[in-house]
Tab-separated table of C-alpha atoms in Angstrom:
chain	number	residue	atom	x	y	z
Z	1	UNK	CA	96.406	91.536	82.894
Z	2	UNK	CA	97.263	94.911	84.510
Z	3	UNK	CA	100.760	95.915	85.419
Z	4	UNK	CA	102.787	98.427	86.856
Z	5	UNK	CA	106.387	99.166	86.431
Z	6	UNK	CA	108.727	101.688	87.978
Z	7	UNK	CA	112.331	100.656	86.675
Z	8	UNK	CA	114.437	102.881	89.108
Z	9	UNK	CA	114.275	100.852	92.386
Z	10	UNK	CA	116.870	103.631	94.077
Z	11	UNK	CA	117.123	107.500	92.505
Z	12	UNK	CA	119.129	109.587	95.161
Z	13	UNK	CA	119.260	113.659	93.952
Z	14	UNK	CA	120.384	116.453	95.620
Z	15	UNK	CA	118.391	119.031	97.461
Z	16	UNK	CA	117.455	121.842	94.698
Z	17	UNK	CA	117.665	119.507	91.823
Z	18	UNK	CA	114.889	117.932	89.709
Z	19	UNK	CA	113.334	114.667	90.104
Z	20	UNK	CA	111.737	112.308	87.595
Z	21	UNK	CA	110.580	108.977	88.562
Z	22	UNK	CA	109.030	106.585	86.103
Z	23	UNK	CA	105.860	104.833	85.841
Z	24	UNK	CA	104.969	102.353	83.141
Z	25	UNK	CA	101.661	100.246	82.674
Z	26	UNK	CA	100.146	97.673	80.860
Z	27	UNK	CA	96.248	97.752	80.379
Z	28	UNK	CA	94.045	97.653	77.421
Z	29	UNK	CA	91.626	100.499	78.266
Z	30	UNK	CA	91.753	103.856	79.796
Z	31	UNK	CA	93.834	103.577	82.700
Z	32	UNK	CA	93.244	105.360	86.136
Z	33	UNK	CA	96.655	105.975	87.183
Z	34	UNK	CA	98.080	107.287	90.788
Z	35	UNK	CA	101.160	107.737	92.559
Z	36	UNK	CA	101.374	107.857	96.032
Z	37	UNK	CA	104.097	108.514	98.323
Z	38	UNK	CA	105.090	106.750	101.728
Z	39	UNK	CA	106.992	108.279	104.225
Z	40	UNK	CA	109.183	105.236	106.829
Z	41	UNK	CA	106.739	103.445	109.234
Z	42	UNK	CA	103.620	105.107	107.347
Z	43	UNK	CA	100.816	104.403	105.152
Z	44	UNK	CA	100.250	105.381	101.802
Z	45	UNK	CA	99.174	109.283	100.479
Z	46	UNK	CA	97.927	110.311	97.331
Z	47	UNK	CA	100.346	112.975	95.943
Z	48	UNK	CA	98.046	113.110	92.826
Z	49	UNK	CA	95.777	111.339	90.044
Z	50	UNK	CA	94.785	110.939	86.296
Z	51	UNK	CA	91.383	109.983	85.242
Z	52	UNK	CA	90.697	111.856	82.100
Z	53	UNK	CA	91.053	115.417	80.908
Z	54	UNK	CA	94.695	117.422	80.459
Z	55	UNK	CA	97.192	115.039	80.557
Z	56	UNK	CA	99.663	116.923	82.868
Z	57	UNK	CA	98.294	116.705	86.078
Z	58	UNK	CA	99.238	118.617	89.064
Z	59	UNK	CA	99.697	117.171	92.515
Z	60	UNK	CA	100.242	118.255	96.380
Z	61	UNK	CA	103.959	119.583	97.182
Z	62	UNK	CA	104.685	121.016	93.929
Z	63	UNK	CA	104.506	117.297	92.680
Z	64	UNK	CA	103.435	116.997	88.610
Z	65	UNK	CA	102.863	113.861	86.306
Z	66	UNK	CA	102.100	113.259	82.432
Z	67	UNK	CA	100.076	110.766	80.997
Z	68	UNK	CA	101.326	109.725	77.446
Z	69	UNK	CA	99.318	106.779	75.901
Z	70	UNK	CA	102.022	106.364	73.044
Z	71	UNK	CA	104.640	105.517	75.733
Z	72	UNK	CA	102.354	103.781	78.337
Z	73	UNK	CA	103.745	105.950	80.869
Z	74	UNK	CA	102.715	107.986	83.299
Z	75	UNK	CA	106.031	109.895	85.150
Z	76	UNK	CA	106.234	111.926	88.120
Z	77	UNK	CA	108.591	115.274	88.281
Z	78	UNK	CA	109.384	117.843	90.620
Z	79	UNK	CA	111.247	120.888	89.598
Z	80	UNK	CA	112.980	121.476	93.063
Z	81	UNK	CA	113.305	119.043	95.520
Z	82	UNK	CA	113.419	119.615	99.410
Z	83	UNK	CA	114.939	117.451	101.821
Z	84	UNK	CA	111.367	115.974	103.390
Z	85	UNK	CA	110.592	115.014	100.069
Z	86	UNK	CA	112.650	111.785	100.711
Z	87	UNK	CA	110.434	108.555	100.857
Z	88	UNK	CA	109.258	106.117	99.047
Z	89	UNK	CA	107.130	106.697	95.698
Z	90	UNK	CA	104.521	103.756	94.229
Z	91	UNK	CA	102.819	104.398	91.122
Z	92	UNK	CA	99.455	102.517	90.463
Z	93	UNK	CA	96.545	101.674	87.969
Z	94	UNK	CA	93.326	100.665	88.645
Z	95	UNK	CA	90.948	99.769	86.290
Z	96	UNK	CA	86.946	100.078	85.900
Z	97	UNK	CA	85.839	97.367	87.911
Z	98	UNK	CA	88.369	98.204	90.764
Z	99	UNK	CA	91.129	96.285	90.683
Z	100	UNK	CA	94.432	97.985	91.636
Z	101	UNK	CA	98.387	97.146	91.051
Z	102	UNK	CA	101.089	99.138	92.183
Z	103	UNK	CA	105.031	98.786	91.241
Z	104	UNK	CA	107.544	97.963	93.536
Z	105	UNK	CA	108.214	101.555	94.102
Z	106	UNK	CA	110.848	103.947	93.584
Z	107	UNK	CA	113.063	105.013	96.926
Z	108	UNK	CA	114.592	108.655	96.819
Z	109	UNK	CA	117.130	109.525	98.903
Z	110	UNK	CA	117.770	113.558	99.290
Z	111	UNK	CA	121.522	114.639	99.426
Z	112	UNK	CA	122.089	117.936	101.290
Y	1	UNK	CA	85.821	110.957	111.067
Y	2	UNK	CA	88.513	108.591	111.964
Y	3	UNK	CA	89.210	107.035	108.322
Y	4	UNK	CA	90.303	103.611	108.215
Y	5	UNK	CA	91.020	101.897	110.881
Y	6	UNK	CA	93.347	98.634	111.746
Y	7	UNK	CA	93.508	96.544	114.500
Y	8	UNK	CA	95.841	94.793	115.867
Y	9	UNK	CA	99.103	96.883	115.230
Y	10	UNK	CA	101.330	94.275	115.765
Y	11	UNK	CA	100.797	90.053	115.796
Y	12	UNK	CA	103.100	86.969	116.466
Y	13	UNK	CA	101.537	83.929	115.206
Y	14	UNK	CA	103.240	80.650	115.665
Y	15	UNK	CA	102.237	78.394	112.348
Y	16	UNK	CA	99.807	76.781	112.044
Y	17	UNK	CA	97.473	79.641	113.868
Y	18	UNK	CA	94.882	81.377	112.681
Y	19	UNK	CA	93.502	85.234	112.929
Y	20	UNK	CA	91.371	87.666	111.866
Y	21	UNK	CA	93.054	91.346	111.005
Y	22	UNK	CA	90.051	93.483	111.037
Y	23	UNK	CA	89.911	97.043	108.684
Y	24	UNK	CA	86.842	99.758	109.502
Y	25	UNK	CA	86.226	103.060	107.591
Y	26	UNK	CA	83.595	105.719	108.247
Y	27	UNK	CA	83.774	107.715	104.809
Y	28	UNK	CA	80.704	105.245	103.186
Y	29	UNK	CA	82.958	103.645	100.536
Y	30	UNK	CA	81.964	101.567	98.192
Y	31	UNK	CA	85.622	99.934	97.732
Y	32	UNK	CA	87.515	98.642	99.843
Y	33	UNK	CA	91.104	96.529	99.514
Y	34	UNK	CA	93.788	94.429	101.616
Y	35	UNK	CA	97.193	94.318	100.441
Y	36	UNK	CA	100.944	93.038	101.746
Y	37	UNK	CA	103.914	94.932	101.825
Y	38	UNK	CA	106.944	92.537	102.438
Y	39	UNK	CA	110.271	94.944	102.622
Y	40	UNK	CA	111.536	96.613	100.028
Y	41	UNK	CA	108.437	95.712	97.955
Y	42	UNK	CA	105.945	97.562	96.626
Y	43	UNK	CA	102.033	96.411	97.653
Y	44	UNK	CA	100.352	93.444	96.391
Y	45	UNK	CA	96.611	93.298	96.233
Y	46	UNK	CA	95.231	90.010	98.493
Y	47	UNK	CA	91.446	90.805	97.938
Y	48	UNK	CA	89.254	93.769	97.226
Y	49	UNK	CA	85.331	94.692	97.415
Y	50	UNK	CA	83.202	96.888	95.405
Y	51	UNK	CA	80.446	96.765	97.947
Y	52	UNK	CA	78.789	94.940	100.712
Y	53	UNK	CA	78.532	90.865	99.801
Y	54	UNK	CA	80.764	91.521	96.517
Y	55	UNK	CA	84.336	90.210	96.852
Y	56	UNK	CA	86.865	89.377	94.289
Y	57	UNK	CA	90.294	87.987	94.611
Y	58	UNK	CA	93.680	90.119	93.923
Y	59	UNK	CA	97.140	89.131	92.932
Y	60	UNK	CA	97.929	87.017	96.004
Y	61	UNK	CA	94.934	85.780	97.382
Y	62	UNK	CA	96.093	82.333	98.770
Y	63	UNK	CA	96.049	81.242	102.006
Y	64	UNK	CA	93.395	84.127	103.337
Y	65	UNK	CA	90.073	84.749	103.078
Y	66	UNK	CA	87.667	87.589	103.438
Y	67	UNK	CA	83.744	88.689	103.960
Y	68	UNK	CA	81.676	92.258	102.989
Y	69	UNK	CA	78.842	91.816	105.087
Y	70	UNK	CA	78.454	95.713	105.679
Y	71	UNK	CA	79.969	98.932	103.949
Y	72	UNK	CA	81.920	99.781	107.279
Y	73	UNK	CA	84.004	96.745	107.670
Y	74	UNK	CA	86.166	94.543	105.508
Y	75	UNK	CA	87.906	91.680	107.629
Y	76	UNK	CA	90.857	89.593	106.168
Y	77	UNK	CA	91.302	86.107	107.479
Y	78	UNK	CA	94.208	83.860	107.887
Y	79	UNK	CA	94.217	80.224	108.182
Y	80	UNK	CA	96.818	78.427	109.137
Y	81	UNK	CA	100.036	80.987	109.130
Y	82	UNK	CA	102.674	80.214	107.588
Y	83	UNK	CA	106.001	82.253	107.523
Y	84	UNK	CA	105.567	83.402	104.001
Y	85	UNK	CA	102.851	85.473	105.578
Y	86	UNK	CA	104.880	87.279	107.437
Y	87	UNK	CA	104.373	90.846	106.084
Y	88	UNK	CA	102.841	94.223	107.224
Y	89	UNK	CA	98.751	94.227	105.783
Y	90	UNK	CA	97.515	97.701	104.690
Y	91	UNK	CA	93.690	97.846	104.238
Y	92	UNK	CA	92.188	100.416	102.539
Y	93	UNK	CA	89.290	102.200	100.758
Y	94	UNK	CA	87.775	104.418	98.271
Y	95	UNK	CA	85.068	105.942	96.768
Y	96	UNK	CA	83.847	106.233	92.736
Y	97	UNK	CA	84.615	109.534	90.416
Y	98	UNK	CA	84.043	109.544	86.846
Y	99	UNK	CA	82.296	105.593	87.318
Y	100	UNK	CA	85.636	104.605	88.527
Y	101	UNK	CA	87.732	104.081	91.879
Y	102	UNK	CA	89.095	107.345	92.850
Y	103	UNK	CA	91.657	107.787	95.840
Y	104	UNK	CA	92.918	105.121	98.352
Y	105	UNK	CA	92.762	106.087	102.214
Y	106	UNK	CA	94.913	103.681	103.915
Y	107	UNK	CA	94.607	102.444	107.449
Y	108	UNK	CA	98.229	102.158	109.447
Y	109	UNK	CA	98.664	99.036	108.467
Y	110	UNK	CA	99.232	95.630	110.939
Y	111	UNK	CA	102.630	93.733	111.415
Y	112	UNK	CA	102.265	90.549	111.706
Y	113	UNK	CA	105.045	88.002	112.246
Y	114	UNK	CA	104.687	84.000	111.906
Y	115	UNK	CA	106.872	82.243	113.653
């Protein structure tokens, strides 16, 4: 079975710094891997997506993510982060016949 | 195009009741999902489609039930709430790239409370 897990449940970083949140799955083929971001009383948007191809992908807001099969992971950085980058962050896989699992999501909290 | 649509925003059920949250999109996708978000928690899949009259159970499917009788709509149904229900419900849906599921859209999502 497919699984997602994102082992920080709280990152808080200032405004300015890095981020890197952490995605790790469990499937036995090719995974299609996303992370989306929700803001408080919203849905869910895509920040970005890996289906194939280079395995640094580049998202919207300056958001980037690398796939590494070896590790199973697939984690999310941001060189600089603002202030209204502060939400909450699920990473998911899907596989081929459309089944989808996200983590329990990562909540970042953006000092000033 | 308005997306994906949910109605009703917000529901009180007393136990025992039962409902019908109802989830629309207008971008002709093939896939279409339901999911739970209880706080703090990250989504778990109820049910999902990959087209009209194809439905398959997710991680949590007990205790609802749903129907694909067009590519527009996607309705979840409850049977007798329970409080463990209680949870905001996020349908949502996506097309194919590459011969798989690309992006979710999400609908706004319904809170419903069982009391």
């Amino acid at each position: 079975a497919q699984s997602v897990t994102q082992p920080d449940i709280h990152i808080t970083v200032s405004e300015g710094a890095s981020l890197e949140l952490r995605c790790n799955y469990s499937y036995g083929a090719t995974p299609y891997l996303f992370w989306y971001v929700q803001s408080p009383g919203q849905g869910l948007q895509l920040l970005l997506k890996y289906f194939s191809g280079d395995t640094l992908v580049q998202g919207i807001k300056g958001f980037e993510a690398e796939f590494k099969r070896s590790q199973s992971s697939f984690n999310l950085r941001k060189p600089s982060v603002h202030w209204s980058d502060a939400a909450e962050y699920f990473c998911a896989v899907v596989n081929n016949a459309g089944k989808s699992t996200f983590g329990d999501g990562t909540t970042l909290t953006v000092k000033p | 195009n308005a997306g994906v649509t949910q109605t009703p925003k917000f529901r009180i059920l007393k136990i025992g009741q039962s409902m019908t949250l109802q989830c629309a999109q207008d971008m002709n996708h093939n896939y279409m999902y339901w999911y739970r978000q209880d706080p703090g928690m990250g989504l778990k899949l109820i049910y999902y489609s990959v087209g009209a009259g194809i439905t398959d159970k997710g991680e949590v499917p007990n205790g609802y039930n749903v129907s694909r009788s067009t590519t527009e709509d996607f309705p979840l149904r409850l049977e007798l709430a329970a409080p463990s229900q209680t949870s905001v419900y996020f349908c949502a849906s996506s097309s194919a790239s590459e011969g798989a599921p690309d992006t979710q859209y999400f609908g706004p999502g319904t809170r419903l409370t069982v009391l």
